[in-house]
PDB file of C-alpha atoms and ligand atoms in Angstrom:
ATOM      1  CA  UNK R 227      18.997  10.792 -23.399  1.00  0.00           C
ATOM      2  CA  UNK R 228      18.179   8.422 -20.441  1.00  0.00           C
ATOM      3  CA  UNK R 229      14.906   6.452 -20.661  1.00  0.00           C
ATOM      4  CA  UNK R 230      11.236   7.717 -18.954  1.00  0.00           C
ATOM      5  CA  UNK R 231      11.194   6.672 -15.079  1.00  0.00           C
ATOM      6  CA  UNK R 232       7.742   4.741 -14.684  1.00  0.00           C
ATOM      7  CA  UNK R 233       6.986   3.216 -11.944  1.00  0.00           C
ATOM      8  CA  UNK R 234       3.091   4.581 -11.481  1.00  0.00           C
ATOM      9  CA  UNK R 235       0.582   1.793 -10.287  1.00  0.00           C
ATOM     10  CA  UNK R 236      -0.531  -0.852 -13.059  1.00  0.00           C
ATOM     11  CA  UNK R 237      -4.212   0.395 -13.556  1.00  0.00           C
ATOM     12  CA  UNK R 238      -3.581   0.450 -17.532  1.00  0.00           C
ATOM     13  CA  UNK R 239      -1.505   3.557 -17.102  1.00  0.00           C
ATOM     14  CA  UNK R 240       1.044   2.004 -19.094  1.00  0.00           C
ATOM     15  CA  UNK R 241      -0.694   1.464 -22.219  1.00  0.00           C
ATOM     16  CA  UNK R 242      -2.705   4.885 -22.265  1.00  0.00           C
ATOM     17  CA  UNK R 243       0.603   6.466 -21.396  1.00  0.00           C
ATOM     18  CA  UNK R 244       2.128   4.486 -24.645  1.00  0.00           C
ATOM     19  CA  UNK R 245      -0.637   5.580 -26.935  1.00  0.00           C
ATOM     20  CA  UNK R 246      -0.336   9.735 -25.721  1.00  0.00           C
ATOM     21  CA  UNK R 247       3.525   9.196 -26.518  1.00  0.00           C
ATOM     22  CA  UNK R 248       3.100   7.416 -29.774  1.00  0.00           C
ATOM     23  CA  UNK R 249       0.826  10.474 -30.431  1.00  0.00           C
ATOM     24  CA  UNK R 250       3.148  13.273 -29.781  1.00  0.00           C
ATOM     25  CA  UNK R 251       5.571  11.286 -31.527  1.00  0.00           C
ATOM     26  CA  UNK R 252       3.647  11.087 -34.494  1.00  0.00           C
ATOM     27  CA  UNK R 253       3.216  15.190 -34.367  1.00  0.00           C
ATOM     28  CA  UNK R 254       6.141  16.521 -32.860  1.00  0.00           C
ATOM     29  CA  UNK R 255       8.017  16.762 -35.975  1.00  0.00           C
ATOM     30  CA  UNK R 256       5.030  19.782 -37.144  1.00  0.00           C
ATOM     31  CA  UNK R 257       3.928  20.712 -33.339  1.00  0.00           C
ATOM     32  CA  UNK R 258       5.584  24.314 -33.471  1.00  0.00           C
ATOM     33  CA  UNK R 259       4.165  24.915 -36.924  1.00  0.00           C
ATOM     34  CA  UNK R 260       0.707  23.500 -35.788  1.00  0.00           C
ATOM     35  CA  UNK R 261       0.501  25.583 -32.907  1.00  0.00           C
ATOM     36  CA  UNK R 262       1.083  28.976 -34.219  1.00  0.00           C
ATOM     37  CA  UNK R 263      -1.245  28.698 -36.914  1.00  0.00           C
ATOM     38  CA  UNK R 264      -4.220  27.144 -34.309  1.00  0.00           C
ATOM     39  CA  UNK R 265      -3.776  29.377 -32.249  1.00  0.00           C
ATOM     40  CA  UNK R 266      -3.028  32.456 -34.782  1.00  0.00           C
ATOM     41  CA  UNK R 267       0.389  33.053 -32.682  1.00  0.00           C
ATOM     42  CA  UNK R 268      -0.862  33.876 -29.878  1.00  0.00           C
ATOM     43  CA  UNK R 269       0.406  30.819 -27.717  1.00  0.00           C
ATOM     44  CA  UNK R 270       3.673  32.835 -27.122  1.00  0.00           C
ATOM     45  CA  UNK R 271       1.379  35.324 -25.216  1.00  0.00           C
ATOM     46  CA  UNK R 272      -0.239  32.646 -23.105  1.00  0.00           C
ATOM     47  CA  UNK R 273       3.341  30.998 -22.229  1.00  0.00           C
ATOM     48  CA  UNK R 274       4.371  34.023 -21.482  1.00  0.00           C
ATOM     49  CA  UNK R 275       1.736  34.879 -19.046  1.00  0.00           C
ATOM     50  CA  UNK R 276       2.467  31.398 -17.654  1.00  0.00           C
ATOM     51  CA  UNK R 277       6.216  32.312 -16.733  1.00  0.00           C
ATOM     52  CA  UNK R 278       4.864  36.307 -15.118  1.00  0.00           C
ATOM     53  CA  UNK R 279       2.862  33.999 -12.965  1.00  0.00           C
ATOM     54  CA  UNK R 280       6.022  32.111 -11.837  1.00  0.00           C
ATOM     55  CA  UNK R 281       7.572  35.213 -10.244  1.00  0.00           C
ATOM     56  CA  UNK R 282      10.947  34.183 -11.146  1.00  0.00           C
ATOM     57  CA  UNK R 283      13.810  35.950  -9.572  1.00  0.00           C
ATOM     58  CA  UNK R 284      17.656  35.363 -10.331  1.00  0.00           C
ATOM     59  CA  UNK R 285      19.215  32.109  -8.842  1.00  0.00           C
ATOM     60  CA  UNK R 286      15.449  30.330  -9.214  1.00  0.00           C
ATOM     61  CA  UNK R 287      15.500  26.337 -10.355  1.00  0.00           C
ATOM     62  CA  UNK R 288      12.740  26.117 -12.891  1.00  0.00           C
ATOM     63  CA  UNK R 289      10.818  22.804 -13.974  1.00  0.00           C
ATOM     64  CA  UNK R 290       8.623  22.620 -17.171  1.00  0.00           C
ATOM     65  CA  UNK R 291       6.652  19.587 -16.937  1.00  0.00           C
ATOM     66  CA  UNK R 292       5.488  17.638 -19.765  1.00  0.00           C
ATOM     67  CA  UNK R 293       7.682  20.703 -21.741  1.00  0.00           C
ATOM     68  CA  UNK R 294       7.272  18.961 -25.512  1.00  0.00           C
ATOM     69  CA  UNK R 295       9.258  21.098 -27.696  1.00  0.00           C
ATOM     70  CA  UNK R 296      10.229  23.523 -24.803  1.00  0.00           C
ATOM     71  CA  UNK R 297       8.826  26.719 -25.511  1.00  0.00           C
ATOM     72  CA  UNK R 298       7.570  27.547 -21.225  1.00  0.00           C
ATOM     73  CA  UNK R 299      11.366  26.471 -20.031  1.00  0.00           C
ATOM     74  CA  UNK R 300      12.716  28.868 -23.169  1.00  0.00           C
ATOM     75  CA  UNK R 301       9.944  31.741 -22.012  1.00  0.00           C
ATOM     76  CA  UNK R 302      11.540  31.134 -18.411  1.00  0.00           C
ATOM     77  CA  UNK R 303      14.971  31.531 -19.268  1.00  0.00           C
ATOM     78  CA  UNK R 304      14.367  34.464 -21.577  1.00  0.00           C
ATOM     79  CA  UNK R 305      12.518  36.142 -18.834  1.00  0.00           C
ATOM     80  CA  UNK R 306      14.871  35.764 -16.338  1.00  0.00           C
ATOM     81  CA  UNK R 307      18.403  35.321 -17.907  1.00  0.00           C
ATOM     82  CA  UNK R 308      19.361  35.191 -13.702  1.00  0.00           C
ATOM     83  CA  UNK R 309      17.996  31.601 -13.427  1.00  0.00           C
ATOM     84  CA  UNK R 310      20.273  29.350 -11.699  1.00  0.00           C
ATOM     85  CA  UNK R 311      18.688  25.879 -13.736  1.00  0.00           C
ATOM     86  CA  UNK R 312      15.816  25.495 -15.753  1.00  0.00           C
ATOM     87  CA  UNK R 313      14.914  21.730 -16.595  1.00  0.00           C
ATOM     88  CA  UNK R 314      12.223  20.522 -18.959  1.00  0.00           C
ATOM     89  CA  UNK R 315      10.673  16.979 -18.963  1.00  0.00           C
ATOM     90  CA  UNK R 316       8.582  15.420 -21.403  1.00  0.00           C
ATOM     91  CA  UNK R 317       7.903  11.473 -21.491  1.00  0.00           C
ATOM     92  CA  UNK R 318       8.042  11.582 -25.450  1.00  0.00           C
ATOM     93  CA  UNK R 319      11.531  11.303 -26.675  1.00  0.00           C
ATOM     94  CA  UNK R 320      10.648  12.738 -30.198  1.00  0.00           C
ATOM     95  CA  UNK R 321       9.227  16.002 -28.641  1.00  0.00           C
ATOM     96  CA  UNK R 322      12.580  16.580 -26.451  1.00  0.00           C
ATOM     97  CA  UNK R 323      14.550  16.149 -29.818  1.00  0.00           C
ATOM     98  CA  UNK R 324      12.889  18.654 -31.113  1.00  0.00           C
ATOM     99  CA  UNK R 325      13.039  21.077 -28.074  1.00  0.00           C
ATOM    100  CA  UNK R 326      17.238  20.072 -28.124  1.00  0.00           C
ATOM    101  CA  UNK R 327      17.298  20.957 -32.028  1.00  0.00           C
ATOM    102  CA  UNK R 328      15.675  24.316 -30.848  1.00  0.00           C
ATOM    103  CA  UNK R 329      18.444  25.022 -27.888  1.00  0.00           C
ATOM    104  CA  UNK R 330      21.123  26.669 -29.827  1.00  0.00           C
ATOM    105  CA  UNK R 331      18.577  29.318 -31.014  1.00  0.00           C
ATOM    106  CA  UNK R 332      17.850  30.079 -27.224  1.00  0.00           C
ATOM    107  CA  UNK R 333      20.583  32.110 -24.736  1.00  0.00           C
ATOM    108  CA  UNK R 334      19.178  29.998 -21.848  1.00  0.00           C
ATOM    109  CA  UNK R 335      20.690  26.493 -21.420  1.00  0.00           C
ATOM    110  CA  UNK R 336      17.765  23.795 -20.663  1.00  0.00           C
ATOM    111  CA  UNK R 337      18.623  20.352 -19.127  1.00  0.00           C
ATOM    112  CA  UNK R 338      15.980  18.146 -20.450  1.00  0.00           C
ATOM    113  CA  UNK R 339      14.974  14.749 -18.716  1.00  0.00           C
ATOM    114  CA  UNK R 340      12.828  12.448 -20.584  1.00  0.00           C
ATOM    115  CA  UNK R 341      10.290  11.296 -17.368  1.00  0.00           C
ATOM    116  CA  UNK R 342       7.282  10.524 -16.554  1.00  0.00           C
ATOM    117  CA  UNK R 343       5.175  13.220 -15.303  1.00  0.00           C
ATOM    118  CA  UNK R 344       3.360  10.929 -12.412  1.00  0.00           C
ATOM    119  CA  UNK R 345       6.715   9.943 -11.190  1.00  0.00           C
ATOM    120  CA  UNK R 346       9.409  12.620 -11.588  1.00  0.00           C
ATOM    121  CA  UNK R 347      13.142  11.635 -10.942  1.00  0.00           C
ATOM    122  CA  UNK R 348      13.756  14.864  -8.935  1.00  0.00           C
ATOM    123  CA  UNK R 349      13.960  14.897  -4.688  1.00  0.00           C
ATOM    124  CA  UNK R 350      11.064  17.207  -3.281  1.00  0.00           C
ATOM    125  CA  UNK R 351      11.536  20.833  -2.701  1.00  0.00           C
ATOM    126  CA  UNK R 352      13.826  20.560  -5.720  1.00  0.00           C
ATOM    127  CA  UNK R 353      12.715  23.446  -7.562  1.00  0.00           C
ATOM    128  CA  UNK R 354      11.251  27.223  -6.875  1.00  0.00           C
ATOM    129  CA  UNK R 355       8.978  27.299  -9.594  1.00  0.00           C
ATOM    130  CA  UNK R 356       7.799  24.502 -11.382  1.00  0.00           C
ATOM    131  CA  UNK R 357       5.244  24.724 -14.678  1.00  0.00           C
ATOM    132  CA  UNK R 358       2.853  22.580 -17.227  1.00  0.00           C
ATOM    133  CA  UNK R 359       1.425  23.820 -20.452  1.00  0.00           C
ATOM    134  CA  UNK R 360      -1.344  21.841 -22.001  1.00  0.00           C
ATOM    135  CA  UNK R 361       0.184  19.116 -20.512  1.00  0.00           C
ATOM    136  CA  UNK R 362      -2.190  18.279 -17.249  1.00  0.00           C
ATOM    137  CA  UNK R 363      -4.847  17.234 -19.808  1.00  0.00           C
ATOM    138  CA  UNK R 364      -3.352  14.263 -21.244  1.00  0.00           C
ATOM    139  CA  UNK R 365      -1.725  12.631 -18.101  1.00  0.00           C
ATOM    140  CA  UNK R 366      -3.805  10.020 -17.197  1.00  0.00           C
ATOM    141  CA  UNK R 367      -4.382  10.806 -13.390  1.00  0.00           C
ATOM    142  CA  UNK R 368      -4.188  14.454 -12.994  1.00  0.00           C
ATOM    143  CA  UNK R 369      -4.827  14.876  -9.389  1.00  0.00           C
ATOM    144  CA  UNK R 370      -1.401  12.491  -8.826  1.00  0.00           C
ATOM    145  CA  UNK R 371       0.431  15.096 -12.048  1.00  0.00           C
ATOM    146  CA  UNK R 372      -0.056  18.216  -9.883  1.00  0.00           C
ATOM    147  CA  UNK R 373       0.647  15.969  -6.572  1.00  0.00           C
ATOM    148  CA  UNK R 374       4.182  15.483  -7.728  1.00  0.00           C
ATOM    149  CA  UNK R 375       4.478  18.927  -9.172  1.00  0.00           C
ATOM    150  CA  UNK R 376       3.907  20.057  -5.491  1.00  0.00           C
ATOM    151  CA  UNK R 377       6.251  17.536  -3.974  1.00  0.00           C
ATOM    152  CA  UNK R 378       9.013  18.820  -6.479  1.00  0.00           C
ATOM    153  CA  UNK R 379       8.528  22.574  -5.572  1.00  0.00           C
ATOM    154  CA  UNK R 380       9.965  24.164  -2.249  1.00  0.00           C
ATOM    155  CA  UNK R 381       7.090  25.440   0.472  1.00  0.00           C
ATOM    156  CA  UNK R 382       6.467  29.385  -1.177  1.00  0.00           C
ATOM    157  CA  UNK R 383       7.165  28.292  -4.685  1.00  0.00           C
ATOM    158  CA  UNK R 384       4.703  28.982  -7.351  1.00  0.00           C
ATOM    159  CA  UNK R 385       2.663  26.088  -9.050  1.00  0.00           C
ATOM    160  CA  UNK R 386       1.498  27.476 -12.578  1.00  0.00           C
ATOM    161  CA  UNK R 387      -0.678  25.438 -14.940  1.00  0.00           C
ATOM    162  CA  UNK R 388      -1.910  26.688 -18.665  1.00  0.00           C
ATOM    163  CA  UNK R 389      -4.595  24.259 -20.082  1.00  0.00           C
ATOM    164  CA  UNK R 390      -7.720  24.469 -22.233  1.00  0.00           C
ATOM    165  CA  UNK R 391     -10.689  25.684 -21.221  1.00  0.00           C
ATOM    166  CA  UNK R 392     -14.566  26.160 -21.721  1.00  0.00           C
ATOM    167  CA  UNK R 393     -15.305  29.981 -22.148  1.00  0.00           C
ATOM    168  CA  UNK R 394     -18.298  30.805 -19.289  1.00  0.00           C
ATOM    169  CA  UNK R 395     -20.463  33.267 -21.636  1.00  0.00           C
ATOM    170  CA  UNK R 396     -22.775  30.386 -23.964  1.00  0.00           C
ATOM    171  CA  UNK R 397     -21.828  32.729 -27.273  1.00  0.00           C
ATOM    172  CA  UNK R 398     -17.942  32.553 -26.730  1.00  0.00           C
ATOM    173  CA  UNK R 399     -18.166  28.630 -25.456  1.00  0.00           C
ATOM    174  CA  UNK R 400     -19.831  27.530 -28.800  1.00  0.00           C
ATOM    175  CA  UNK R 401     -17.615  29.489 -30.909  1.00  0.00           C
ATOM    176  CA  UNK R 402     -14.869  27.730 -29.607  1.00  0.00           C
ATOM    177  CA  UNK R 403     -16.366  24.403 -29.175  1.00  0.00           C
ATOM    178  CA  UNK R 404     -17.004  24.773 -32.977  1.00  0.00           C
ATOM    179  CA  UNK R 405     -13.662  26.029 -33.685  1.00  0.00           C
ATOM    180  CA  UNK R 406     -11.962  22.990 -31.799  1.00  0.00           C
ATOM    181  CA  UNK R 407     -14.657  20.757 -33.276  1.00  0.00           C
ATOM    182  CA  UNK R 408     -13.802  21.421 -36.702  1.00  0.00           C
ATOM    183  CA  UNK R 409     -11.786  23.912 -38.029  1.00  0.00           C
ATOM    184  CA  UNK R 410      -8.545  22.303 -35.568  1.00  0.00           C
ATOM    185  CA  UNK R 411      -9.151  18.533 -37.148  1.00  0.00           C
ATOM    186  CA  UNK R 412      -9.521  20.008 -40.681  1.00  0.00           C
ATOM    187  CA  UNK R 413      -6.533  22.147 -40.153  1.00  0.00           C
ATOM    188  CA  UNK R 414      -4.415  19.175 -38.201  1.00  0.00           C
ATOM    189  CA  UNK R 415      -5.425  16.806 -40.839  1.00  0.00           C
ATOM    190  CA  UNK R 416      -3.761  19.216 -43.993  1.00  0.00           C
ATOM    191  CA  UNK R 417      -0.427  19.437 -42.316  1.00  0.00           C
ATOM    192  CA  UNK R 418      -0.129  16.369 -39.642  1.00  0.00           C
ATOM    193  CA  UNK R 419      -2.370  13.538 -38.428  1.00  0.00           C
ATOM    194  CA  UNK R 420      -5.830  14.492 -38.275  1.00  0.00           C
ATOM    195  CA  UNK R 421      -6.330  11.797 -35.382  1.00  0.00           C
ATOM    196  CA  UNK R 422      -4.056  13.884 -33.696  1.00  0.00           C
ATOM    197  CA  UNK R 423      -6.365  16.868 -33.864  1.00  0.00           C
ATOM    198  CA  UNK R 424      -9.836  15.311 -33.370  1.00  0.00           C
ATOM    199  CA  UNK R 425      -7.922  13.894 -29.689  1.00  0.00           C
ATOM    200  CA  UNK R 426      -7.504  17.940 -28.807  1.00  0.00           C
ATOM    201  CA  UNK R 427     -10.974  18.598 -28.721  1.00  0.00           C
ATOM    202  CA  UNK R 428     -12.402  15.026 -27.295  1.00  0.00           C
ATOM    203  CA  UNK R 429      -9.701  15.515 -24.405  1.00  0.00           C
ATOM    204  CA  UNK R 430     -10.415  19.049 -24.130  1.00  0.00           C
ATOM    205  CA  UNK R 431     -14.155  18.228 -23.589  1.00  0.00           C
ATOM    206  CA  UNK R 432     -12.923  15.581 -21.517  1.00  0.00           C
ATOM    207  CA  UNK R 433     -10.988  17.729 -19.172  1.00  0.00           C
ATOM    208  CA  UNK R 434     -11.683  18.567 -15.265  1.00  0.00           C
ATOM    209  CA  UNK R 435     -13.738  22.315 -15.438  1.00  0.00           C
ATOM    210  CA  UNK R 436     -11.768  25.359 -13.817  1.00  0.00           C
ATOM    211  CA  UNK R 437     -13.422  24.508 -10.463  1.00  0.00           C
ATOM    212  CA  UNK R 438     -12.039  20.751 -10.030  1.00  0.00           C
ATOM    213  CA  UNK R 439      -8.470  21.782 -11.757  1.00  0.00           C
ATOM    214  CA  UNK R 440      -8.307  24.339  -8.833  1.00  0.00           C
ATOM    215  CA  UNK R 441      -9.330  21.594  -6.405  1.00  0.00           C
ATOM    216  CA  UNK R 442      -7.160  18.938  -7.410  1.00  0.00           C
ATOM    217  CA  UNK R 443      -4.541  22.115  -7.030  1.00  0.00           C
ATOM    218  CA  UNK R 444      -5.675  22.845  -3.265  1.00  0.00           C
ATOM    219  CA  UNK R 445      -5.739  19.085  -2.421  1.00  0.00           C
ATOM    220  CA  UNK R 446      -1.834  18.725  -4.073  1.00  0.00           C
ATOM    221  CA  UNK R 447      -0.531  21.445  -1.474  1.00  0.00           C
ATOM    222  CA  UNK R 448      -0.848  24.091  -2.752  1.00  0.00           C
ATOM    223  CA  UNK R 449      -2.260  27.428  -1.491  1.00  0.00           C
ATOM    224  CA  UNK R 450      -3.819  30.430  -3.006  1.00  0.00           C
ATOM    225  CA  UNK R 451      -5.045  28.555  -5.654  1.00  0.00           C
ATOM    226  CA  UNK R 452      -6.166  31.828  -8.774  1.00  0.00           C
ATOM    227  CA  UNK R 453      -7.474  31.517 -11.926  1.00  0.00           C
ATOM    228  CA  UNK R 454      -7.309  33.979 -14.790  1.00  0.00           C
ATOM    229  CA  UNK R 455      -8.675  33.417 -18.346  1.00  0.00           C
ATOM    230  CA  UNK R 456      -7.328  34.392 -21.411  1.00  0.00           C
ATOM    231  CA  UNK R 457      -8.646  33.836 -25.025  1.00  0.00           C
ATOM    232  CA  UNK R 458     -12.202  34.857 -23.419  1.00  0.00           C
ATOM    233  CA  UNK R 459     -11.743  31.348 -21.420  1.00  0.00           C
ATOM    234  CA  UNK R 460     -10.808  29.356 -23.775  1.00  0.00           C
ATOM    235  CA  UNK R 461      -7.224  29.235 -22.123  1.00  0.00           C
ATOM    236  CA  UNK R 462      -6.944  29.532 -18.395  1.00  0.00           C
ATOM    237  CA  UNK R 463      -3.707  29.984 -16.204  1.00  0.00           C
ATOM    238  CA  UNK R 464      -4.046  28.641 -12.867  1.00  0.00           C
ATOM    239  CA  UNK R 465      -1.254  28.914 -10.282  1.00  0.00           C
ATOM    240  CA  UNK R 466      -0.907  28.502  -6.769  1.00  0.00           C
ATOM    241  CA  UNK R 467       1.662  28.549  -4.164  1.00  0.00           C
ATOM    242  CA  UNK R 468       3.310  25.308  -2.456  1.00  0.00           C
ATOM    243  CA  UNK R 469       2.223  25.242   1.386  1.00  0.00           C
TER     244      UNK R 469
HETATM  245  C1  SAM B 701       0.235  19.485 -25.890  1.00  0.00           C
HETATM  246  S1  SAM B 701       1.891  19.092 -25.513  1.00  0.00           S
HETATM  247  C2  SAM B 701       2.437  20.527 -24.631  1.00  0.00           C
HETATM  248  C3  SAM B 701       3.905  20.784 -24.793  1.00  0.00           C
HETATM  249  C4  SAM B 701       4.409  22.091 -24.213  1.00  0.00           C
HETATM  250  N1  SAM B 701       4.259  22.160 -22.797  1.00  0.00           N
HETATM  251  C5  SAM B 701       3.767  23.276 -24.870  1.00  0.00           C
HETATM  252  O1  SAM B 701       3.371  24.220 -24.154  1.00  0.00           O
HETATM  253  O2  SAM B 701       3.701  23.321 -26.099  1.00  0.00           O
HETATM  254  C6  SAM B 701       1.689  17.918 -24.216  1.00  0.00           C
HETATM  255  C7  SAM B 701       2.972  17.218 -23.834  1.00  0.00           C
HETATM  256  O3  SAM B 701       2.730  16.485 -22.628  1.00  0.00           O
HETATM  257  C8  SAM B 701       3.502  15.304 -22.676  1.00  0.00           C
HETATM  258  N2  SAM B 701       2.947  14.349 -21.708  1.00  0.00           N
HETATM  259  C9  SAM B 701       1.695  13.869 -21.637  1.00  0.00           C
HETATM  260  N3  SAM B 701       1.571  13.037 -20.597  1.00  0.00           N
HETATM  261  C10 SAM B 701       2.777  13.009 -19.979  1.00  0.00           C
HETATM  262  C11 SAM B 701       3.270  12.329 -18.836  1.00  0.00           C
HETATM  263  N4  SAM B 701       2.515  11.517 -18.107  1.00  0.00           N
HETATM  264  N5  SAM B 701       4.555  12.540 -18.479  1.00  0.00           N
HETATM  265  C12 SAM B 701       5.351  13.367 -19.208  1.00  0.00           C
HETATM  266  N6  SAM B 701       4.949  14.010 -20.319  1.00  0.00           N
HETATM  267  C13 SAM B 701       3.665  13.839 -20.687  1.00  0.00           C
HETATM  268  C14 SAM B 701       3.396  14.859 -24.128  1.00  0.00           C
HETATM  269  O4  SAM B 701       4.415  13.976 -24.485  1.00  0.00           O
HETATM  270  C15 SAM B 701       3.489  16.212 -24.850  1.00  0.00           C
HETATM  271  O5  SAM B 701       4.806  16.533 -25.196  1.00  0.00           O
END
């Protein structure tokens, strides 16, 4: 598997970029597992929501950015078997190992390039659809992560973005604040590394709020910029289309 392409500016990126890879490193070997049970299964639902807001349509080139253990690229082959490539890129090797273990359980093949999401080794107007999932979050300049997204994807191809959220109602957004806040450690620490799991809910609470993601979105290039929440908020699916 060739090496992650980095040539972003030297503002420290490096080193935060080497301690979110070390992290997913450290997990990927129990991300699958972790996921279902955090989320009770229902990330399949989300992902799949991600790839209807795609619109992909037979002969499409699909791009899952930071695609871990490739579950969106999968969900995009599955739900158009048509596809002419689908390519998933993740800068932690240990993740795509995992997602190339998975392929042979799949029907759809998946190139996947290990690269940097802030510097993607693809010409622009590569791809018709291109797609992050809980990804955004943890790349260290956002605003540049959905810049080259935008690049990458032809003028009238769909942008689509799943990330954490805050719920709006005050009940729902402390529910899930607690639920993030401690049952997700508790549970991350039993089965993985519980650092792991306290960094989901500090960079969660960290993260841009729906209004800025769809900003930095509009800024990028991209054009009828939606949201929609799902999981009362908690999750919400923002696409838009390339100008
Ligand atoms: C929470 S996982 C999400 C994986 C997958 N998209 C999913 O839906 O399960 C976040 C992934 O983003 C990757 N990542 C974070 N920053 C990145 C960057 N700058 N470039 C490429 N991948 C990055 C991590 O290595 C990790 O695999």
């Amino acid at each position: 598997m060739p090496s992650p392409t980095s040539n972003p500016p030297n503002d420290g990126h490096e080193r935060r970029a080497a301690q979110v890879q070390a992290m997913f490193g450290s997990i990927a070997h129990r991300y699958d597992l972790l996921n279902s049970l955090m989320s009770v299964c229902m990330h399949h639902r989300w992902r799949a929501a991600l790839v209807r807001g795609l619109r992909l349509r037979p002969g499409m080139r699909v791009l899952d950015v930071c695609a871990g253990t490739g579950d969106v690229a999968f969900a995009a082959g599955r739900s158009e078997p048509g596809l002419q490539a689908v390519v998933g890129c993740d800068f932690c090797i240990d993740m795509l190992e995992i997602a190339t273990a998975k392929q042979a359980a799949h029907s759809c093949a998946v190139t996947w390039v290990a690269a940097d999401a802030l510097a993607l080794p693809f010409r622009s107007a590569t791809f018709d659809a291109c797609a992050v999932a809980f990804g955004i979050r943890n790349v260290i300049r956002p605003a540049d992560g959905f810049a080259e997204m935008a690049r990458v994807t032809r003028p009238g191809g769909v942008v689509g973005c799943l990330e954490f959220g805050t719920p709006r109602g005050r009940f729902a957004a402390a529910l899930v604040r607690m639920y993030e806040n401690m049952a997700l450690p508790a549970l991350g620490g039993l089965l993985s590394r519980r650092a792991a799991y306290t960094y989901l809910p500090e960079s969660i609470g960290r993260f841009s709020s729906r209004e800025d993601v769809m900003e930095m979105m509009r800024a990028s290039g991209l054009a009828e910029v939606r949201v929609t929440d799902l999981a009362l908020g908690a999750v919400n699916l923002f696409t838009g289309v390339r100008r």
